[in-house]
Amino acid sequence: MISIDFQSKNTSQQFSLPGSKYIANRLVVLAALTNGESNFSNVPDNDDIRTAIAGLTQLGAKFEFSDNQLRCQGFGEELNAPTEVVYTSHSGTFSRFVVAVAALFGDWIHLNGSAKMNSRPMADILDALSQSGVVIEASEGGRLPLKIKGPIQTDSISISGAISSQYISALLLIAGRCRQGLKVQLTTEPVSKPYIAMTLELLNIFGVEVQVAKDYRCFEVSAGQAYTPQTMQVPADPSSASYFLAYAAITASHICLSNFQPELSVQGEAGFAKVLAQMGCKIWQDELGYHCQGPEELVGITVDMGDMPDVAQTLCVVAAFAKGKTHIHNIENLAFKESNRIEDTATELRKTGLEVTTSADSMTIEPQVMHAACFDTYDDHRMAMSLSLLACRIKGVTMCDPEVVSKSFPTYWEYLRKLGFITDKIGKE
């Protein structure tokens, strides 16, 4: 448990951000699928990326990772299944991606995750792969741990897009390695379309062409396409940026993110600053970087967060200090993240005296006079990072298990200390 206090150092701060874990997660898979060497810089060093590197190494790729520089030698043409269990830890993204990668292999591959990961849904992608000729022996409810034996036998797969866009991204990432090509047909409207767009953009960079229907319900990859090794820099992470933009909004201060270029990102969370602008923040960009100036008074809004689900919790915290209610909707899939990010976030915010109402796909935050609270993090990195910002305006905030930030942003608490936060008793007691 830690205590979190805030003593502002000054009203203006500037720094750079780690690379996007969403892009990095896709890059390591794509690089592994090549027959050559790829090199990436500004790769975030977090638990999820380390887990992906370890798992793909077991499957035959070779990695060198140091000082945010990553070198990867791909599988090549010959795929050899490992005899040991591939461990996916807490990573939902890698768990979904590696199931698809494993479906390329012709021998049994055993996959297992943490207890928390093993409780999360996987049935949609497992059912889709099973229908394509992949043999899968999964735990009850279509969950990890499981055994899987490929390869994919058909040239078409149907899958729901209602729960997670990661299922669609997983299939698209490996489609170019399918012997007969692959058509991915969605039986529902997909959630989180920007993440699919990100996958498509990266596939294009690696030389894999995808035919995309206008309604984003059908994707077709022809056979015989080679994945071309790449050298590139991972752009700054929009979800990580959200916490510092929110800090400026809450404290009526100025922040400059020197390496953040949201206009170049297809990730939905890159639009978070525009949401803050609706609440009264001033946003601009110049040669120094991307700027946010918080207003004297924030105003509540109604906003669709369907395209930027991973910053919905950040917005909830900003909304706590606004004048008037904030209604956040189209967030149904938040219930299937590392925690139930609708109900669990509401529970934690209510501890401070806030009035929070929820439905299956929405949250409404009505500001009240707030008081100190001890927050649980639910083994959810975004819960910890979002709730920490309440300490900007509330004295006496404490938090259990702050170490969960290591999943995506291990240096998060160091960044907060640069802003004037004081944290004591970091680490498990």
GROMACS .gro file of C-alpha atoms in nm, residues 161 163-170 191-192 196:
model
   12
  161GLY     CA    1  -1.664  -0.849  -3.310
  163ILE     CA    2  -1.651  -0.844  -2.721
  164SER     CA    3  -1.299  -0.754  -2.829
  165SER     CA    4  -1.129  -0.617  -3.139
  166GLN     CA    5  -0.820  -0.814  -3.032
  167TYR     CA    6  -0.975  -1.130  -3.178
  168ILE     CA    7  -0.999  -0.968  -3.520
  169SER     CA    8  -0.650  -0.820  -3.494
  170ALA     CA    9  -0.510  -1.159  -3.394
  191VAL     CA   10  -1.600  -0.271  -3.106
  192SER     CA   11  -1.290  -0.050  -3.088
  196ILE     CA   12  -0.830  -0.286  -3.603
   0.00000   0.00000   0.00000
